[in-house]
Amino acid sequence: MLRFLTRRSLGAAFILLIVAAVTFFLFFAVPGDPARLACGRVCPPETLAQARHNLGLDQPIFVQFVEWVFGIFAGRDYEGLGHCPAPCLGYSFVNREPVFNTIVDRLPVTLSLTIGSAIVFLIFGIGTGIIAALKQGKPLDKIASVSSLIGASVQIYFVGTLAMYFLVFQWQVIERPRYVPITEDPIGWAYGLMLPWVVLAIIFTANYTRMTRSTMVEQLGEDYVRTARAKGLSARTVVMRFALRGTLTPIVTIFGIDLAGLIGGAIITETTFSLQGIGRLSIQSVLNSDLPMLMATVLLAATAIVVLNVIVDALYAVIDPRVRLS
């Protein structure tokens, strides 16, 4: 296991380095002078030259990339802007503050949205899938299957817009989604994000219901499950201890992908519900041509995807002893 984690961690670091390099060099492929974006539209030549020097843009591109990478781990000094402590992702062109500080301010919103919705759709998705598998061919199974097909066919922006219009503005049965730090008001935190959680749960529950049902039906027909029943174990023990354990392996796979996608691709969700998270920040960075901020959000999304994939692979051996990691 240790050898596997070491190898995968080194591979993940290499992938992130490639992503960082591609993102950095695309920084210079964008039309326009980055220094002029930082200096403003009306900028005298001498001020423009000073801004380029302060941001280190007067050095060769490769040197800039090396300094940017080392700045992530050791910090970096900017003339006229001061010291950017590690992890330094550069200075924002818009607010003239370290990019990392803005990321830290916005990240709790995205994590709250992601983790809360993940808990909801895991509980309902796996629970409904287990019930449908145990009631195979019965009305409850058919209702769950039809509901899953409907849920899998809709999109976040469609369901979210309808929910906002009717529940928030038209009927006023719930307040507009907002973020309250969980450390200040746990109840207000959950209530403010309840609508986004439910909308995301409607969409993602469908996939987990279908996956859980099909895998559970397959597991219930395995020899080791039939042996457990023949030994006289209770139905609950057979399902929860034996069948469910084999069912969780593919569930963990798609959950790792979905969770990484929610963290790294929260643009639609946060825009739909007007939440100021990382996804909304990336949109604002594009509109404002704030390239250092955009580079940081891309690197964060890539890190989430890579790290969660490593964790998912490591969990295989824990969930299913038949899986051996080499």
GROMACS .gro file of C-alpha atoms in nm:
model
  326
    1MET     CA    1   0.000   0.000   0.000
    2LEU     CA    2   0.281   0.243   0.092
    3ARG     CA    3   0.461   0.173  -0.235
    4PHE     CA    4   0.138   0.224  -0.428
    5LEU     CA    5   0.064   0.556  -0.255
    6THR     CA    6   0.419   0.678  -0.311
    7ARG     CA    7   0.408   0.593  -0.681
    8ARG     CA    8   0.067   0.750  -0.729
    9SER     CA    9   0.166   1.062  -0.534
   10LEU     CA   10   0.470   1.111  -0.756
   11GLY     CA   11   0.254   1.062  -1.063
   12ALA     CA   12   0.000   1.311  -0.930
   13ALA     CA   13   0.274   1.567  -0.867
   14PHE     CA   14   0.400   1.524  -1.223
   15ILE     CA   15   0.049   1.569  -1.365
   16LEU     CA   16  -0.002   1.885  -1.160
   17LEU     CA   17   0.332   2.018  -1.284
   18ILE     CA   18   0.220   1.961  -1.644
   19VAL     CA   19  -0.114   2.133  -1.575
   20ALA     CA   20   0.066   2.425  -1.411
   21ALA     CA   21   0.303   2.457  -1.709
   22VAL     CA   22   0.022   2.448  -1.966
   23THR     CA   23  -0.182   2.698  -1.766
   24PHE     CA   24   0.115   2.928  -1.719
   25PHE     CA   25   0.215   2.934  -2.085
   26LEU     CA   26  -0.147   2.986  -2.189
   27PHE     CA   27  -0.124   3.295  -1.971
   28PHE     CA   28   0.100   3.447  -2.238
   29ALA     CA   29  -0.112   3.319  -2.528
   30VAL     CA   30  -0.402   3.543  -2.424
   31PRO     CA   31  -0.421   3.855  -2.643
   32GLY     CA   32  -0.299   4.166  -2.468
   33ASP     CA   33  -0.014   4.265  -2.241
   34PRO     CA   34  -0.054   4.124  -1.886
   35ALA     CA   35   0.125   4.430  -1.749
   36ARG     CA   36  -0.124   4.659  -1.924
   37LEU     CA   37  -0.409   4.462  -1.774
   38ALA     CA   38  -0.257   4.520  -1.431
   39CYS     CA   39  -0.172   4.884  -1.499
   40GLY     CA   40  -0.506   4.984  -1.650
   41ARG     CA   41  -0.622   5.116  -1.985
   42VAL     CA   42  -0.473   5.462  -1.940
   43CYS     CA   43  -0.114   5.388  -1.847
   44PRO     CA   44   0.195   5.595  -1.943
   45PRO     CA   45   0.488   5.400  -2.094
   46GLU     CA   46   0.709   5.450  -1.789
   47THR     CA   47   0.435   5.327  -1.555
   48LEU     CA   48   0.374   5.029  -1.784
   49ALA     CA   49   0.744   4.941  -1.779
   50GLN     CA   50   0.747   4.965  -1.399
   51ALA     CA   51   0.440   4.742  -1.371
   52ARG     CA   52   0.602   4.486  -1.600
   53HIS     CA   53   0.915   4.491  -1.383
   54ASN     CA   54   0.720   4.465  -1.057
   55LEU     CA   55   0.534   4.157  -1.183
   56GLY     CA   56   0.853   3.999  -1.319
   57LEU     CA   57   0.720   4.007  -1.675
   58ASP     CA   58   1.043   4.153  -1.812
   59GLN     CA   59   1.222   3.821  -1.759
   60PRO     CA   60   1.229   3.520  -1.997
   61ILE     CA   61   0.914   3.308  -1.987
   62PHE     CA   62   1.094   2.999  -1.856
   63VAL     CA   63   1.248   3.199  -1.570
   64GLN     CA   64   0.906   3.338  -1.483
   65PHE     CA   65   0.760   2.986  -1.473
   66VAL     CA   66   1.037   2.857  -1.245
   67GLU     CA   67   0.991   3.152  -1.008
   68TRP     CA   68   0.615   3.101  -1.011
   69VAL     CA   69   0.650   2.731  -0.920
   70PHE     CA   70   0.907   2.801  -0.647
   71GLY     CA   71   0.683   3.080  -0.519
   72ILE     CA   72   0.411   2.825  -0.448
   73PHE     CA   73   0.641   2.646  -0.202
   74ALA     CA   74   0.875   2.920  -0.077
   75GLY     CA   75   0.697   3.250  -0.137
   76ARG     CA   76   0.809   3.532  -0.360
   77ASP     CA   77   0.902   3.901  -0.344
   78TYR     CA   78   0.740   4.151  -0.581
   79GLU     CA   79   0.895   4.493  -0.617
   80GLY     CA   80   0.639   4.759  -0.535
   81LEU     CA   81   0.394   4.499  -0.405
   82GLY     CA   82   0.583   4.341  -0.118
   83HIS     CA   83   0.637   3.983  -0.010
   84CYS     CA   84   0.390   3.716  -0.117
   85PRO     CA   85   0.410   3.435   0.143
   86ALA     CA   86   0.394   3.069   0.046
   87PRO     CA   87   0.189   2.931  -0.110
   88CYS     CA   88   0.220   3.227  -0.346
   89LEU     CA   89   0.008   3.209  -0.661
   90GLY     CA   90   0.080   3.564  -0.766
   91TYR     CA   91  -0.100   3.895  -0.721
   92SER     CA   92  -0.446   3.966  -0.855
   93PHE     CA   93  -0.468   4.230  -1.128
   94VAL     CA   94  -0.802   4.348  -0.988
   95ASN     CA   95  -0.768   4.382  -0.611
   96ARG     CA   96  -0.384   4.392  -0.591
   97GLU     CA   97  -0.387   4.124  -0.322
   98PRO     CA   98  -0.224   3.780  -0.311
   99VAL     CA   99  -0.431   3.534  -0.510
  100PHE     CA  100  -0.407   3.272  -0.236
  101ASN     CA  101  -0.591   3.498   0.011
  102THR     CA  102  -0.888   3.530  -0.224
  103ILE     CA  103  -0.890   3.154  -0.285
  104VAL     CA  104  -0.897   3.090   0.091
  105ASP     CA  105  -1.190   3.334   0.133
  106ARG     CA  106  -1.395   3.169  -0.144
  107LEU     CA  107  -1.305   2.804  -0.086
  108PRO     CA  108  -1.533   2.746   0.219
  109VAL     CA  109  -1.837   2.832   0.004
  110THR     CA  110  -1.747   2.574  -0.260
  111LEU     CA  111  -1.655   2.309  -0.003
  112SER     CA  112  -1.979   2.364   0.189
  113LEU     CA  113  -2.181   2.334  -0.129
  114THR     CA  114  -1.993   2.025  -0.242
  115ILE     CA  115  -1.971   1.829   0.082
  116GLY     CA  116  -2.327   1.907   0.190
  117SER     CA  117  -2.480   1.804  -0.142
  118ALA     CA  118  -2.257   1.493  -0.155
  119ILE     CA  119  -2.387   1.376   0.183
  120VAL     CA  120  -2.747   1.427   0.071
  121PHE     CA  121  -2.725   1.249  -0.263
  122LEU     CA  122  -2.517   0.964  -0.120
  123ILE     CA  123  -2.773   0.892   0.152
  124PHE     CA  124  -3.074   0.908  -0.078
  125GLY     CA  125  -2.905   0.753  -0.381
  126ILE     CA  126  -2.757   0.450  -0.208
  127GLY     CA  127  -3.060   0.406   0.016
  128THR     CA  128  -3.307   0.417  -0.273
  129GLY     CA  129  -3.088   0.184  -0.480
  130ILE     CA  130  -3.074  -0.076  -0.203
  131ILE     CA  131  -3.451  -0.065  -0.154
  132ALA     CA  132  -3.509  -0.095  -0.530
  133ALA     CA  133  -3.275  -0.396  -0.550
  134LEU     CA  134  -3.447  -0.572  -0.258
  135LYS     CA  135  -3.790  -0.501  -0.413
  136GLN     CA  136  -3.682  -0.602  -0.763
  137GLY     CA  137  -3.972  -0.616  -1.008
  138LYS     CA  138  -4.219  -0.466  -0.761
  139PRO     CA  139  -4.393  -0.126  -0.789
  140LEU     CA  140  -4.140   0.043  -0.561
  141ASP     CA  141  -3.858  -0.072  -0.787
  142LYS     CA  142  -4.036   0.060  -1.097
  143ILE     CA  143  -4.104   0.396  -0.933
  144ALA     CA  144  -3.739   0.428  -0.836
  145SER     CA  145  -3.627   0.338  -1.190
  146VAL     CA  146  -3.860   0.591  -1.355
  147SER     CA  147  -3.761   0.863  -1.109
  148SER     CA  148  -3.394   0.792  -1.175
  149LEU     CA  149  -3.440   0.827  -1.550
  150ILE     CA  150  -3.615   1.161  -1.502
  151GLY     CA  151  -3.355   1.287  -1.258
  152ALA     CA  152  -3.066   1.185  -1.485
  153SER     CA  153  -3.223   1.372  -1.778
  154VAL     CA  154  -3.237   1.718  -1.620
  155GLN     CA  155  -2.958   1.971  -1.572
  156ILE     CA  156  -2.851   2.187  -1.280
  157TYR     CA  157  -2.923   2.518  -1.452
  158PHE     CA  158  -3.274   2.400  -1.548
  159VAL     CA  159  -3.383   2.258  -1.212
  160GLY     CA  160  -3.200   2.529  -1.021
  161THR     CA  161  -3.363   2.811  -1.217
  162LEU     CA  162  -3.711   2.661  -1.173
  163ALA     CA  163  -3.652   2.607  -0.801
  164MET     CA  164  -3.529   2.965  -0.758
  165TYR     CA  165  -3.824   3.110  -0.950
  166PHE     CA  166  -4.104   2.917  -0.781
  167LEU     CA  167  -3.973   2.841  -0.432
  168VAL     CA  168  -3.784   3.165  -0.369
  169PHE     CA  169  -3.948   3.439  -0.575
  170GLN     CA  170  -4.299   3.317  -0.665
  171TRP     CA  171  -4.414   3.119  -0.361
  172GLN     CA  172  -4.153   3.250  -0.113
  173VAL     CA  173  -4.144   2.923   0.083
  174ILE     CA  174  -3.768   2.945   0.132
  175GLU     CA  175  -3.515   3.224   0.147
  176ARG     CA  176  -3.268   3.291  -0.131
  177PRO     CA  177  -2.958   3.070  -0.099
  178ARG     CA  178  -2.672   3.235   0.087
  179TYR     CA  179  -2.357   3.132   0.263
  180VAL     CA  180  -2.314   3.170   0.638
  181PRO     CA  181  -1.991   3.035   0.794
  182ILE     CA  182  -2.064   2.714   0.982
  183THR     CA  183  -1.851   2.836   1.272
  184GLU     CA  184  -2.082   3.135   1.322
  185ASP     CA  185  -2.424   2.975   1.273
  186PRO     CA  186  -2.446   2.601   1.189
  187ILE     CA  187  -2.824   2.615   1.145
  188GLY     CA  188  -2.805   2.922   0.923
  189TRP     CA  189  -2.526   2.754   0.726
  190ALA     CA  190  -2.741   2.449   0.651
  191TYR     CA  191  -3.058   2.651   0.587
  192GLY     CA  192  -2.884   2.891   0.349
  193LEU     CA  193  -2.750   2.605   0.135
  194MET     CA  194  -3.050   2.375   0.160
  195LEU     CA  195  -3.192   2.458  -0.183
  196PRO     CA  196  -2.864   2.400  -0.375
  197TRP     CA  197  -2.815   2.074  -0.186
  198VAL     CA  198  -3.162   1.950  -0.278
  199VAL     CA  199  -3.126   2.049  -0.644
  200LEU     CA  200  -2.791   1.875  -0.673
  201ALA     CA  201  -2.929   1.574  -0.486
  202ILE     CA  202  -3.217   1.540  -0.736
  203ILE     CA  203  -2.971   1.520  -1.024
  204PHE     CA  204  -2.696   1.308  -0.868
  205THR     CA  205  -2.925   1.076  -0.671
  206ALA     CA  206  -3.053   0.936  -0.999
  207ASN     CA  207  -2.710   0.808  -1.101
  208TYR     CA  208  -2.635   0.658  -0.761
  209THR     CA  209  -2.976   0.491  -0.743
  210ARG     CA  210  -2.928   0.318  -1.077
  211MET     CA  211  -2.568   0.221  -1.004
  212THR     CA  212  -2.648   0.090  -0.655
  213ARG     CA  213  -2.952  -0.105  -0.775
  214SER     CA  214  -2.777  -0.279  -1.064
  215THR     CA  215  -2.467  -0.364  -0.859
  216MET     CA  216  -2.668  -0.477  -0.557
  217VAL     CA  217  -2.880  -0.711  -0.772
  218GLU     CA  218  -2.559  -0.860  -0.909
  219GLN     CA  219  -2.405  -0.897  -0.563
  220LEU     CA  220  -2.715  -1.065  -0.420
  221GLY     CA  221  -2.665  -1.343  -0.674
  222GLU     CA  222  -2.300  -1.408  -0.583
  223ASP     CA  223  -2.198  -1.737  -0.421
  224TYR     CA  224  -2.065  -1.580  -0.101
  225VAL     CA  225  -2.399  -1.403  -0.044
  226ARG     CA  226  -2.594  -1.725  -0.098
  227THR     CA  227  -2.356  -1.898   0.143
  228ALA     CA  228  -2.418  -1.631   0.405
  229ARG     CA  229  -2.793  -1.683   0.369
  230ALA     CA  230  -2.752  -2.061   0.393
  231LYS     CA  231  -2.568  -2.016   0.724
  232GLY     CA  232  -2.882  -1.856   0.866
  233LEU     CA  233  -2.762  -1.499   0.889
  234SER     CA  234  -3.032  -1.234   0.903
  235ALA     CA  235  -3.132  -1.053   0.585
  236ARG     CA  236  -3.001  -0.726   0.725
  237THR     CA  237  -2.659  -0.878   0.798
  238VAL     CA  238  -2.640  -1.034   0.452
  239VAL     CA  239  -2.724  -0.706   0.282
  240MET     CA  240  -2.522  -0.464   0.494
  241ARG     CA  241  -2.216  -0.677   0.566
  242PHE     CA  242  -2.173  -0.875   0.246
  243ALA     CA  243  -2.372  -0.745  -0.051
  244LEU     CA  244  -2.329  -0.375   0.023
  245ARG     CA  245  -1.952  -0.403   0.062
  246GLY     CA  246  -1.915  -0.534  -0.292
  247THR     CA  247  -2.161  -0.274  -0.415
  248LEU     CA  248  -1.956   0.017  -0.282
  249THR     CA  249  -1.656  -0.038  -0.511
  250PRO     CA  250  -1.809   0.115  -0.828
  251ILE     CA  251  -1.992   0.369  -0.611
  252VAL     CA  252  -1.661   0.497  -0.473
  253THR     CA  253  -1.530   0.533  -0.828
  254ILE     CA  254  -1.811   0.755  -0.954
  255PHE     CA  255  -1.825   0.941  -0.622
  256GLY     CA  256  -1.460   1.040  -0.650
  257ILE     CA  257  -1.521   1.168  -1.003
  258ASP     CA  258  -1.840   1.352  -0.906
  259LEU     CA  259  -1.688   1.509  -0.596
  260ALA     CA  260  -1.386   1.631  -0.790
  261GLY     CA  261  -1.618   1.762  -1.060
  262LEU     CA  262  -1.828   1.949  -0.805
  263ILE     CA  263  -1.521   2.113  -0.652
  264GLY     CA  264  -1.350   2.192  -0.978
  265GLY     CA  265  -1.655   2.267  -1.189
  266ALA     CA  266  -1.885   2.458  -0.957
  267ILE     CA  267  -1.929   2.735  -1.214
  268ILE     CA  268  -2.286   2.648  -1.314
  269THR     CA  269  -2.405   2.570  -0.962
  270GLU     CA  270  -2.264   2.883  -0.799
  271THR     CA  271  -2.379   3.104  -1.086
  272THR     CA  272  -2.731   2.962  -1.071
  273PHE     CA  273  -2.764   3.025  -0.698
  274SER     CA  274  -2.546   3.341  -0.683
  275LEU     CA  275  -2.296   3.190  -0.441
  276GLN     CA  276  -1.953   3.352  -0.420
  277GLY     CA  277  -1.734   3.044  -0.442
  278ILE     CA  278  -1.443   2.927  -0.654
  279GLY     CA  279  -1.661   2.866  -0.960
  280ARG     CA  280  -1.805   3.216  -0.953
  281LEU     CA  281  -1.453   3.351  -0.895
  282SER     CA  282  -1.328   3.183  -1.213
  283ILE     CA  283  -1.606   3.347  -1.415
  284GLN     CA  284  -1.525   3.688  -1.268
  285SER     CA  285  -1.156   3.630  -1.343
  286VAL     CA  286  -1.234   3.565  -1.710
  287LEU     CA  287  -1.457   3.872  -1.736
  288ASN     CA  288  -1.198   4.092  -1.562
  289SER     CA  289  -0.899   3.938  -1.748
  290ASP     CA  290  -0.751   3.862  -1.406
  291LEU     CA  291  -0.511   3.599  -1.536
  292PRO     CA  292  -0.323   3.512  -1.212
  293MET     CA  293  -0.657   3.442  -1.042
  294LEU     CA  294  -0.775   3.232  -1.335
  295MET     CA  295  -0.454   3.030  -1.330
  296ALA     CA  296  -0.500   2.961  -0.959
  297THR     CA  297  -0.858   2.839  -1.000
  298VAL     CA  298  -0.755   2.605  -1.282
  299LEU     CA  299  -0.469   2.465  -1.073
  300LEU     CA  300  -0.703   2.417  -0.777
  301ALA     CA  301  -0.955   2.227  -0.990
  302ALA     CA  302  -0.680   2.003  -1.129
  303THR     CA  303  -0.546   1.937  -0.779
  304ALA     CA  304  -0.890   1.833  -0.656
  305ILE     CA  305  -0.937   1.589  -0.943
  306VAL     CA  306  -0.591   1.433  -0.911
  307VAL     CA  307  -0.592   1.402  -0.532
  308LEU     CA  308  -0.940   1.253  -0.514
  309ASN     CA  309  -0.853   0.996  -0.780
  310VAL     CA  310  -0.553   0.884  -0.572
  311ILE     CA  311  -0.775   0.856  -0.263
  312VAL     CA  312  -1.036   0.654  -0.454
  313ASP     CA  313  -0.773   0.409  -0.578
  314ALA     CA  314  -0.640   0.365  -0.224
  315LEU     CA  315  -0.989   0.298  -0.087
  316TYR     CA  316  -1.040   0.004  -0.321
  317ALA     CA  317  -0.834  -0.230  -0.105
  318VAL     CA  318  -1.009  -0.110   0.212
  319ILE     CA  319  -1.360  -0.164   0.080
  320ASP     CA  320  -1.301  -0.486  -0.114
  321PRO     CA  321  -1.026  -0.717   0.020
  322ARG     CA  322  -1.027  -0.899  -0.316
  323VAL     CA  323  -0.864  -0.592  -0.469
  324ARG     CA  324  -0.488  -0.586  -0.426
  325LEU     CA  325  -0.287  -0.276  -0.505
  326SER     CA  326   0.056  -0.342  -0.652
   0.00000   0.00000   0.00000
